[in-house]
Amino acid sequence: MGAAVFQKPLAFDLANGARRLFAEIAARTADVEGVSRPAFSPVETETLQFLMDYARAEGLAAEWDAGRNVTFSLPEHARSKRYVLVGSHVDSVPRGGNFDGLAGVVSGLLCLVRARREGISFPEPVKVIAMRGEESAWFGPCYIGSKALLGVLSEEELVSRHKGDGRTLFEHMEAAGVDMTAVRAGRALLDREAITTYVEVHIEQGPVLIERNLPAAIVSGIRGNFRYKTISCLGEAGHSGAVPLAYRHDPVLAMAELLNVLDAAWNDLVAKGCDLVVTSGMVSTDQQKHALSRIPDSVHFSLDVRSQDRETLETMHALMLKHVARIEQERAVRFELGTPLRTEPALCDPSVINELLQAAEAVGVEPALLPSGGGHDAAVFAQAGVLAGMIFIRNRNGSHNPQEAMEIADFAIATTVLHQFLMNPAKRSGKINALRQTMKDPDTMFRSITDIIRQKGNAARAYRAAATAAQEAALRDNERASGYFLLATAAQEVADLHYGEPIHAAVFDQELARLEGYATMLDAAFDKSEPNERLAVLNQVAAALAAARASA
């Protein structure tokens, strides 16, 4: 990469500034198609240096940290003891899109540039971090840069080998200049107590914002996962026409049976209201030996199972191991699983979610909440006890491919929400204590059903999941069964009414407010032991449901 030369216009134009940065970095890191910024590579380092040069030209403080990430701030906040941290990653998957990760770094950086150009200072110090090594595509482990920062990068992850050159992650990090003595000892490379809040802006990697016609949304939580980079199923080769069924040891059909079992379990758990996705993104037989008329002796495939719920992940993993053993016996094959890679689920902090929703509303963006299917560095910060939140940007064509299509106008809206959040800090400690106390309150059983709708993105599928959960709760809890039945009916009617329709977010928000009203009334009534009061509220909710049905 050549040296960067920057010329500053007098007025700050967020959209134009973003467009120039994205275009320049795309050109510098272009591959045969898309971009490639491998984790802990010279290309990644040069991208960070480019951003550092840009920031310094804008009068910002910029420096390398112990993990060889780059941090940016206003000059007066460079040595602050407590600060809000805004960040994301700059690495990409091979031949990927330009916006995954980079959008979050540029968003935070441009908030600092805006403050510097306009001569303002944030009420609470703000630092922006451009991190390395979030993508799992290069070594297998994900969130490498943030795990190293927080002292939780494991020895097993450090010995993972690069998919291209075969060298270990430890060797690549050391070559990039990271203090590996501290990393290997599990010592954090930054003071997590100094971070009051971590906020990450990121493109949405699914279709929800496109379908709901929203430019941005606030994230409720991030799915955890267990992943097997390469599972090998070993059987016995033979002639496709000469080996009868009884004598076959076909690894491809064994693999197919296992994946079919997992697919059936996925459908069953989702129908019960669980959050779950299952993917096998790589499948191959030996290209040197496979043929149309040959029963393969081996097949290799990956497995990626994700959920916001730890119990769901444990259920799926146990189910997988059980059926691996059964299929091995029934089909006379052998599975070599290797070591699973695990990432715990992480929920965004309720107080940060609330502040981000308020910031969105303050700048004229409809406040919307949805879960993150992809993993993000924010999960590592949340699991380390740092208050964390995320903003999603609408993005067409998914992610991890060159067709990522984030509109600069949507990026500008999300960045404006972030700027509003940074300019209006809340007294989070008081809110957190109050929220934690609320979370300890045992008498919010009905609200737990409507919480499912918020967690799953407040769309038709979320209402169907809530209806299923309410029906199951009615079977478990005889005392509250009638209330759960009413909520199940209300949620199912919303799901049926709006299924498959491109409904505006405001409609779902109105429906959620209505159901939350029912749940609050039911919780208050069932918190008391007076049967007549409970009956009166049940009748009131039933009448409201009938009225809503009549007006639909």
Coordinates of C-alpha atoms in Angstrom, one line a residue:
M1 CA 0.0 0.0 0.0
G2 CA 1.2 3.5 -0.8
A3 CA 1.3 6.4 1.6
A4 CA -2.1 8.0 2.2
V5 CA -2.6 11.7 1.4
F6 CA -5.6 13.4 2.9
Q7 CA -7.2 16.8 2.1
K8 CA -9.8 18.0 4.5
P9 CA -12.8 20.0 3.3
L10 CA -13.9 22.8 5.5
A11 CA -17.3 21.4 6.3
F12 CA -17.8 17.9 7.6
D13 CA -19.7 15.6 5.3
L14 CA -20.2 12.3 7.0
A15 CA -21.5 10.4 3.9
N16 CA -18.7 11.7 1.6
G17 CA -16.1 10.9 4.2
A18 CA -17.3 7.4 4.6
R19 CA -17.6 6.8 0.9
R20 CA -14.0 7.9 0.4
L21 CA -12.6 5.7 3.2
F22 CA -14.5 2.6 2.1
A23 CA -13.5 3.1 -1.5
E24 CA -9.8 3.6 -0.7
I25 CA -9.6 0.6 1.6
A26 CA -11.5 -1.6 -0.9
A27 CA -9.0 -0.6 -3.6
R28 CA -6.0 -1.3 -1.3
T29 CA -7.2 -4.8 -0.2
A30 CA -8.9 -6.0 -3.4
D31 CA -8.7 -9.7 -4.3
V32 CA -9.7 -11.5 -7.5
E33 CA -13.2 -10.7 -6.3
G34 CA -14.2 -8.7 -3.3
V35 CA -11.6 -8.0 -0.6
S36 CA -9.2 -10.1 1.4
R37 CA -7.8 -8.8 4.7
P38 CA -6.4 -11.9 6.4
A39 CA -6.2 -11.9 10.2
F40 CA -2.7 -11.0 11.5
S41 CA -1.3 -10.5 8.0
P42 CA 0.7 -7.6 6.5
V43 CA -2.5 -6.5 4.6
E44 CA -4.4 -6.2 7.9
T45 CA -1.5 -4.2 9.4
E46 CA -1.4 -1.9 6.4
T47 CA -5.1 -1.3 6.7
L48 CA -4.7 -0.3 10.3
Q49 CA -1.8 2.0 9.4
F50 CA -3.9 3.6 6.7
L51 CA -6.7 4.4 9.2
M52 CA -4.0 5.7 11.7
D53 CA -2.7 8.1 9.0
Y54 CA -6.2 9.3 8.2
A55 CA -7.0 9.9 11.9
R56 CA -3.8 11.8 12.6
A57 CA -4.4 13.9 9.5
E58 CA -7.7 14.8 11.1
G59 CA -6.0 15.9 14.4
L60 CA -7.0 12.8 16.3
A61 CA -4.8 10.8 18.7
A62 CA -4.0 7.3 17.3
E63 CA -1.7 4.6 18.6
W64 CA -1.0 0.9 18.5
D65 CA -2.0 -1.1 21.6
A66 CA -0.4 -4.2 23.1
G67 CA -2.5 -6.4 20.9
R68 CA -1.4 -4.5 17.8
N69 CA -4.8 -3.1 17.3
V70 CA -5.2 0.7 16.8
T71 CA -7.1 3.0 19.2
F72 CA -8.3 6.5 18.3
S73 CA -9.6 9.4 20.4
L74 CA -9.8 13.1 20.7
P75 CA -6.4 14.4 21.9
E76 CA -7.8 15.4 25.3
H77 CA -9.2 11.9 25.9
A78 CA -6.1 9.9 24.9
R79 CA -5.1 9.2 28.5
S80 CA -8.5 9.0 30.1
K81 CA -8.9 6.5 32.9
R82 CA -12.6 5.7 32.1
Y83 CA -14.1 5.8 28.6
V84 CA -16.8 4.5 26.3
L85 CA -15.2 2.1 23.8
V86 CA -16.5 1.9 20.2
G87 CA -15.1 -0.7 18.0
S88 CA -15.1 -3.5 15.5
H89 CA -12.6 -5.4 13.3
V90 CA -10.8 -4.7 10.0
D91 CA -10.0 -8.3 8.9
S92 CA -12.3 -10.0 6.4
V93 CA -13.0 -13.5 5.1
P94 CA -11.3 -14.6 1.9
R95 CA -12.8 -12.7 -1.1
G96 CA -15.4 -11.2 1.2
G97 CA -17.3 -7.9 1.4
N98 CA -15.8 -4.6 2.3
F99 CA -18.2 -3.5 5.0
D100 CA -18.2 -6.5 7.5
G101 CA -16.4 -5.2 10.5
L102 CA -14.9 -2.1 8.7
A103 CA -18.3 -0.3 8.8
G104 CA -18.1 -0.3 12.6
V105 CA -14.6 1.0 12.8
V106 CA -15.3 3.8 10.2
S107 CA -18.5 4.7 12.0
G108 CA -16.8 5.3 15.3
L109 CA -13.9 7.0 13.7
L110 CA -16.1 9.5 11.9
C111 CA -17.9 10.3 15.1
L112 CA -14.5 11.4 16.4
V113 CA -13.7 13.3 13.2
R114 CA -17.1 15.1 13.5
A115 CA -16.4 16.1 17.0
R116 CA -12.9 17.4 16.1
R117 CA -14.1 19.3 13.1
E118 CA -17.0 20.9 14.9
G119 CA -14.9 21.8 18.0
I120 CA -17.0 19.8 20.5
S121 CA -16.0 17.2 23.1
F122 CA -18.0 14.2 24.2
P123 CA -19.4 14.5 27.8
E124 CA -17.8 11.1 28.6
P125 CA -14.4 10.3 27.0
V126 CA -14.7 8.1 23.9
K127 CA -12.1 5.8 22.3
V128 CA -12.5 3.9 19.1
I129 CA -10.7 0.6 18.5
A130 CA -9.9 -1.0 15.2
M131 CA -9.3 -4.7 16.0
R132 CA -7.6 -7.6 14.3
G133 CA -8.6 -11.2 13.8
E134 CA -12.3 -11.4 14.4
E135 CA -13.1 -13.8 11.5
S136 CA -12.8 -17.5 12.0
A137 CA -12.0 -18.2 8.3
W138 CA -8.3 -18.0 8.6
F139 CA -7.4 -20.1 11.8
G140 CA -10.7 -21.6 13.0
P141 CA -11.1 -19.6 16.3
C142 CA -13.1 -16.3 16.1
Y143 CA -12.8 -13.1 18.1
I144 CA -9.1 -13.5 18.4
G145 CA -8.2 -9.9 18.8
S146 CA -10.8 -9.1 21.4
K147 CA -10.1 -12.4 23.3
A148 CA -6.4 -11.5 23.5
L149 CA -7.3 -8.0 24.8
L150 CA -9.4 -9.4 27.6
G151 CA -7.0 -12.3 28.5
V152 CA -9.3 -15.2 27.4
L153 CA -7.5 -16.5 24.3
S154 CA -6.9 -20.2 25.0
E155 CA -3.8 -22.3 24.4
E156 CA -5.9 -24.6 22.1
E157 CA -6.7 -21.5 20.0
L158 CA -3.1 -20.4 19.9
V159 CA -2.0 -23.6 18.3
S160 CA -4.6 -23.5 15.6
R161 CA -3.1 -23.4 12.2
H162 CA -3.6 -21.0 9.3
K163 CA -5.6 -22.4 6.5
G164 CA -3.1 -21.3 3.9
D165 CA 0.5 -21.5 5.2
G166 CA 0.0 -23.9 8.1
R167 CA 1.7 -21.7 10.7
T168 CA 0.1 -21.4 14.1
L169 CA -1.9 -18.5 15.3
F170 CA 0.8 -17.9 18.0
E171 CA 3.4 -17.5 15.2
H172 CA 1.3 -15.1 13.2
M173 CA 0.4 -13.0 16.3
E174 CA 4.0 -12.9 17.3
A175 CA 5.1 -11.8 13.8
A176 CA 2.6 -9.0 14.0
G177 CA 4.3 -7.7 17.1
V178 CA 1.8 -8.8 19.8
D179 CA 3.1 -9.3 23.3
M180 CA 2.6 -13.1 23.4
T181 CA 4.0 -13.6 26.9
A182 CA 1.0 -11.8 28.3
V183 CA -1.4 -13.5 25.9
R184 CA -0.2 -17.0 26.7
A185 CA -0.3 -16.2 30.4
G186 CA -4.0 -15.2 30.1
R187 CA -3.3 -11.6 31.2
A188 CA -5.6 -8.9 29.8
L189 CA -3.9 -6.4 27.5
L190 CA -6.2 -3.6 28.6
D191 CA -8.0 -2.6 31.8
R192 CA -11.6 -3.8 31.4
E193 CA -12.6 -1.8 34.4
A194 CA -11.7 1.4 32.5
I195 CA -14.4 0.6 29.9
T196 CA -17.8 2.0 31.0
T197 CA -19.5 0.7 27.8
Y198 CA -18.6 -1.1 24.6
V199 CA -20.6 -0.3 21.5
E200 CA -20.2 -1.9 18.1
V201 CA -21.8 -0.8 14.8
H202 CA -22.1 -3.6 12.3
I203 CA -23.9 -4.5 9.1
E204 CA -26.7 -6.9 9.6
Q205 CA -25.7 -10.2 8.0
G206 CA -29.3 -11.4 7.5
P207 CA -32.4 -10.1 5.7
V208 CA -34.5 -8.7 8.6
L209 CA -33.9 -5.0 8.1
I210 CA -34.4 -5.3 4.4
E211 CA -37.7 -7.1 4.9
R212 CA -38.9 -4.6 7.6
N213 CA -37.7 -1.6 5.5
L214 CA -35.6 -0.2 8.3
P215 CA -32.2 1.5 7.9
A216 CA -30.9 0.5 11.3
A217 CA -31.8 -1.4 14.5
I218 CA -30.5 -2.1 18.0
V219 CA -29.3 -5.6 18.8
S220 CA -30.8 -7.6 21.7
G221 CA -28.1 -10.3 21.9
I222 CA -25.5 -12.4 20.0
R223 CA -25.7 -16.1 19.3
G224 CA -23.1 -18.4 20.8
N225 CA -22.0 -21.5 18.9
F226 CA -20.2 -24.8 18.8
R227 CA -18.4 -25.5 15.6
Y228 CA -16.4 -28.4 14.1
K229 CA -14.0 -27.1 11.5
T230 CA -13.5 -30.5 9.9
I231 CA -15.4 -33.7 10.7
S232 CA -14.2 -36.7 8.8
C233 CA -16.5 -39.7 8.2
L234 CA -14.5 -42.8 7.2
G235 CA -16.0 -45.8 5.4
E236 CA -15.0 -48.2 2.7
A237 CA -14.5 -47.6 -1.0
G238 CA -16.1 -49.8 -3.6
H239 CA -17.7 -50.0 -7.0
S240 CA -21.1 -48.2 -7.1
G241 CA -22.8 -51.0 -9.0
A242 CA -21.1 -54.0 -7.5
V243 CA -21.6 -53.5 -3.7
P244 CA -25.1 -54.3 -2.4
L245 CA -26.7 -52.3 0.4
A246 CA -26.0 -54.9 3.1
Y247 CA -22.2 -54.7 2.4
R248 CA -21.9 -50.9 2.1
H249 CA -20.0 -48.7 4.5
D250 CA -20.9 -45.4 2.8
P251 CA -19.5 -42.3 4.6
V252 CA -21.5 -39.9 2.5
L253 CA -24.9 -41.4 3.4
A254 CA -23.7 -41.6 7.0
M255 CA -23.0 -37.9 7.0
A256 CA -26.3 -37.2 5.3
E257 CA -28.2 -39.1 7.9
L258 CA -26.5 -37.2 10.7
L259 CA -27.2 -33.8 9.1
N260 CA -30.8 -34.9 8.5
V261 CA -31.2 -35.7 12.2
L262 CA -29.8 -32.3 13.1
D263 CA -32.1 -30.6 10.6
A264 CA -35.2 -32.4 12.1
A265 CA -34.1 -31.4 15.6
W266 CA -33.6 -27.8 14.4
N267 CA -37.2 -27.6 13.1
D268 CA -38.6 -29.2 16.3
L269 CA -36.7 -26.8 18.6
V270 CA -37.6 -23.7 16.6
A271 CA -41.3 -24.7 16.7
K272 CA -41.0 -24.8 20.5
G273 CA -39.7 -21.2 20.5
C274 CA -36.0 -21.9 20.8
D275 CA -33.4 -19.8 18.9
L276 CA -31.3 -22.0 16.7
V277 CA -29.5 -22.2 13.3
V278 CA -27.6 -25.1 11.9
T279 CA -25.1 -25.0 9.0
S280 CA -22.7 -27.3 7.2
G281 CA -20.8 -24.9 5.0
M282 CA -18.1 -27.2 3.7
V283 CA -18.6 -30.7 2.3
S284 CA -16.1 -32.6 0.1
T285 CA -14.8 -36.0 -0.9
D286 CA -11.2 -36.6 -2.0
Q287 CA -10.8 -34.9 -5.4
Q288 CA -7.9 -37.1 -6.3
K289 CA -10.0 -40.3 -5.9
H290 CA -13.7 -39.5 -6.2
A291 CA -15.6 -40.6 -9.2
L292 CA -19.2 -41.0 -10.5
S293 CA -19.0 -44.8 -10.2
R294 CA -17.0 -45.0 -6.9
I295 CA -18.3 -45.3 -3.3
P296 CA -16.1 -42.9 -1.5
D297 CA -14.0 -44.1 1.4
S298 CA -14.2 -40.7 3.2
V299 CA -16.1 -37.4 3.3
H300 CA -15.2 -34.3 5.2
F301 CA -17.6 -31.6 6.4
S302 CA -17.9 -28.7 8.8
L303 CA -20.6 -28.1 11.3
D304 CA -21.7 -24.7 12.8
V305 CA -24.6 -24.7 15.4
R306 CA -25.6 -21.3 16.9
S307 CA -28.1 -20.1 19.5
Q308 CA -28.7 -17.3 22.0
D309 CA -29.4 -20.0 24.6
R310 CA -26.7 -22.1 26.2
E311 CA -29.1 -24.9 27.0
T312 CA -30.2 -25.2 23.4
L313 CA -26.5 -25.5 22.3
E314 CA -25.9 -28.2 24.9
T315 CA -29.0 -30.1 23.8
M316 CA -27.9 -30.0 20.2
H317 CA -24.3 -31.1 21.0
A318 CA -25.5 -34.0 23.1
L319 CA -27.9 -35.0 20.3
M320 CA -25.1 -34.9 17.8
L321 CA -22.8 -37.1 19.8
K322 CA -25.6 -39.6 20.5
H323 CA -26.4 -40.0 16.8
V324 CA -22.8 -40.1 15.8
A325 CA -22.3 -43.2 18.0
R326 CA -25.6 -44.8 16.6
I327 CA -24.7 -44.2 13.0
E328 CA -21.2 -45.5 13.4
Q329 CA -22.6 -48.7 14.7
E330 CA -25.5 -49.1 12.2
R331 CA -23.5 -48.1 9.1
A332 CA -20.1 -49.5 10.1
V333 CA -18.3 -46.2 9.6
R334 CA -16.2 -44.0 11.8
F335 CA -16.5 -40.3 12.6
E336 CA -13.4 -38.3 13.5
L337 CA -14.8 -35.1 15.1
G338 CA -11.7 -33.2 16.2
T339 CA -12.0 -30.6 18.9
P340 CA -15.1 -28.4 18.9
L341 CA -14.7 -24.6 18.9
R342 CA -17.1 -23.0 21.4
T343 CA -18.3 -19.5 21.9
E344 CA -20.8 -18.6 24.7
P345 CA -24.0 -16.7 23.8
A346 CA -24.1 -13.1 25.0
L347 CA -27.0 -10.8 25.6
C348 CA -26.5 -7.0 25.2
D349 CA -27.0 -5.0 28.4
P350 CA -30.6 -3.9 28.9
S351 CA -29.5 -0.4 30.0
V352 CA -27.4 0.1 26.9
I353 CA -30.1 -1.2 24.7
N354 CA -32.5 1.3 26.2
E355 CA -30.1 4.2 25.6
L356 CA -29.5 3.2 22.0
L357 CA -33.2 2.9 21.4
Q358 CA -33.7 6.4 22.8
A359 CA -30.8 7.7 20.7
A360 CA -32.5 6.2 17.6
E361 CA -35.8 7.8 18.4
A362 CA -34.1 11.2 19.2
V363 CA -32.7 11.4 15.6
G364 CA -35.9 10.3 13.9
V365 CA -35.2 6.6 13.5
E366 CA -37.9 4.1 14.4
P367 CA -36.6 2.2 17.4
A368 CA -36.4 -1.5 16.5
L369 CA -34.8 -4.5 18.3
L370 CA -33.5 -7.7 16.8
P371 CA -31.1 -10.5 17.6
S372 CA -27.7 -11.1 15.9
G373 CA -27.3 -14.3 14.1
G374 CA -23.6 -13.7 13.4
G375 CA -21.0 -13.5 16.1
H376 CA -19.2 -10.2 17.0
D377 CA -16.5 -8.9 19.3
A378 CA -19.2 -7.4 21.4
A379 CA -20.0 -10.9 22.7
V380 CA -16.5 -11.2 24.2
F381 CA -16.8 -7.8 26.0
A382 CA -20.2 -8.8 27.3
Q383 CA -19.0 -12.1 28.6
A384 CA -16.1 -10.3 30.4
G385 CA -18.6 -8.2 32.3
V386 CA -18.4 -5.0 30.2
L387 CA -21.8 -3.4 29.4
A388 CA -22.2 -3.9 25.7
G389 CA -24.5 -2.8 22.9
M390 CA -24.7 -3.0 19.1
I391 CA -26.3 -1.1 16.2
F392 CA -27.1 -2.9 13.0
I393 CA -27.0 -1.3 9.6
R394 CA -29.3 -2.5 6.8
N395 CA -27.3 -4.5 4.2
R396 CA -28.4 -6.4 1.1
N397 CA -27.1 -9.8 -0.1
G398 CA -25.9 -11.1 3.2
S399 CA -22.3 -11.0 4.3
H400 CA -19.0 -12.9 3.8
N401 CA -19.4 -12.4 0.1
P402 CA -18.4 -9.7 -2.4
Q403 CA -22.0 -8.8 -3.0
E404 CA -22.5 -7.1 0.4
A405 CA -24.5 -3.9 -0.4
M406 CA -24.7 -1.4 2.5
E407 CA -26.0 1.9 1.4
I408 CA -24.0 4.9 2.6
A409 CA -27.2 6.7 3.5
D410 CA -28.1 3.8 5.9
F411 CA -24.5 3.9 7.3
A412 CA -24.9 7.6 7.9
I413 CA -28.1 7.0 9.8
A414 CA -26.6 4.4 12.1
T415 CA -23.5 6.6 12.7
T416 CA -25.9 9.5 13.6
V417 CA -27.5 7.2 16.2
L418 CA -24.1 6.3 17.6
H419 CA -23.1 10.0 17.8
Q420 CA -26.4 10.8 19.6
F421 CA -25.7 8.0 22.1
L422 CA -22.1 9.3 22.7
M423 CA -23.3 12.9 23.1
N424 CA -25.9 11.9 25.7
P425 CA -24.4 9.6 28.3
A426 CA -26.7 8.2 31.0
K427 CA -26.0 7.4 34.6
R428 CA -25.8 3.8 33.8
S429 CA -24.9 2.4 37.3
G430 CA -28.3 3.5 38.7
K431 CA -30.2 2.1 35.8
I432 CA -28.2 -1.2 35.9
N433 CA -29.0 -1.7 39.6
A434 CA -32.7 -1.1 39.0
L435 CA -32.7 -3.4 36.0
R436 CA -30.9 -6.2 37.9
Q437 CA -33.5 -5.8 40.7
T438 CA -36.3 -6.1 38.1
M439 CA -34.6 -9.2 36.6
K440 CA -34.6 -10.8 40.1
D441 CA -38.4 -10.2 40.5
P442 CA -40.1 -13.7 40.3
D443 CA -43.5 -12.2 39.5
T444 CA -42.9 -11.4 35.8
M445 CA -43.8 -14.8 34.4
F446 CA -46.1 -13.5 31.7
R447 CA -43.7 -10.8 30.6
S448 CA -41.1 -13.5 30.0
I449 CA -43.4 -14.6 27.0
T450 CA -43.4 -11.1 25.5
D451 CA -39.6 -10.9 26.1
I452 CA -39.3 -13.7 23.6
I453 CA -40.8 -11.4 20.9
R454 CA -38.2 -8.7 21.7
Q455 CA -35.3 -11.2 21.7
K456 CA -36.3 -12.7 18.3
G457 CA -36.7 -9.4 16.5
N458 CA -40.4 -8.5 16.8
A459 CA -41.6 -10.0 13.5
A460 CA -44.1 -12.7 12.6
R461 CA -41.8 -15.6 13.5
A462 CA -41.1 -14.1 16.9
Y463 CA -44.8 -14.0 17.7
R464 CA -45.2 -17.7 16.6
A465 CA -42.3 -18.6 18.9
A466 CA -43.9 -16.7 21.8
A467 CA -47.2 -18.5 21.2
T468 CA -45.5 -21.9 21.3
A469 CA -43.6 -21.0 24.5
A470 CA -46.9 -19.7 26.1
Q471 CA -48.6 -23.0 25.3
E472 CA -45.9 -25.0 26.8
A473 CA -45.9 -22.8 29.9
A474 CA -49.6 -23.4 30.3
L475 CA -49.0 -27.1 30.5
R476 CA -46.3 -26.7 33.1
D477 CA -48.0 -24.1 35.3
N478 CA -51.6 -25.0 36.2
E479 CA -52.1 -21.9 38.3
R480 CA -51.3 -19.5 35.4
A481 CA -52.5 -21.7 32.6
S482 CA -55.5 -19.6 31.6
G483 CA -53.3 -16.4 31.4
Y484 CA -50.7 -18.3 29.3
F485 CA -53.5 -19.5 27.0
L486 CA -54.7 -16.0 26.4
L487 CA -51.2 -14.8 25.6
A488 CA -50.6 -17.8 23.3
T489 CA -53.8 -16.9 21.4
A490 CA -52.9 -13.3 21.1
A491 CA -49.4 -14.0 19.8
Q492 CA -50.6 -16.7 17.4
E493 CA -53.2 -14.3 15.9
V494 CA -50.6 -11.6 15.3
A495 CA -48.3 -14.2 13.6
D496 CA -51.1 -15.5 11.4
L497 CA -52.4 -12.1 10.5
H498 CA -49.0 -10.7 9.4
Y499 CA -47.2 -13.9 8.2
G500 CA -45.4 -13.3 4.9
E501 CA -46.3 -9.7 4.7
P502 CA -43.8 -6.8 4.3
I503 CA -45.1 -5.1 7.5
H504 CA -43.7 -1.8 8.6
A505 CA -41.9 -2.0 12.0
A506 CA -44.4 0.4 13.6
V507 CA -47.2 -2.2 13.2
F508 CA -45.2 -4.9 15.1
D509 CA -44.2 -2.3 17.7
Q510 CA -47.9 -1.5 18.3
E511 CA -48.8 -5.2 18.5
L512 CA -45.9 -5.8 21.0
A513 CA -47.0 -2.9 23.2
R514 CA -50.6 -4.4 23.2
L515 CA -49.3 -7.9 24.3
E516 CA -46.9 -6.4 26.9
G517 CA -49.9 -4.6 28.3
Y518 CA -51.8 -7.9 28.7
A519 CA -48.7 -9.5 30.2
T520 CA -48.2 -6.7 32.7
M521 CA -51.9 -6.9 33.8
L522 CA -51.7 -10.7 34.2
D523 CA -48.4 -10.5 36.2
A524 CA -49.9 -7.9 38.6
A525 CA -53.1 -9.9 39.1
F526 CA -51.4 -13.3 39.6
D527 CA -48.9 -11.6 42.1
K528 CA -51.9 -11.4 44.4
S529 CA -53.8 -14.3 45.9
E530 CA -57.3 -12.9 45.4
P531 CA -59.1 -15.2 42.9
N532 CA -61.8 -12.6 42.0
E533 CA -59.2 -10.1 41.0
R534 CA -57.4 -12.7 38.8
L535 CA -60.7 -13.6 37.2
A536 CA -61.6 -10.0 36.5
V537 CA -58.2 -9.4 34.8
L538 CA -58.6 -12.6 32.7
N539 CA -62.0 -11.5 31.6
Q540 CA -60.6 -8.0 30.8
V541 CA -57.8 -9.5 28.6
A542 CA -60.2 -11.9 26.9
A543 CA -62.5 -9.0 26.1
A544 CA -59.6 -7.0 24.7
L545 CA -58.6 -9.9 22.5
A546 CA -62.1 -10.3 21.1
A547 CA -62.2 -6.6 20.4
A548 CA -58.9 -6.7 18.6
R549 CA -60.0 -9.7 16.6
A550 CA -63.2 -7.9 15.5
S551 CA -61.3 -4.8 14.3
A552 CA -58.6 -6.8 12.4

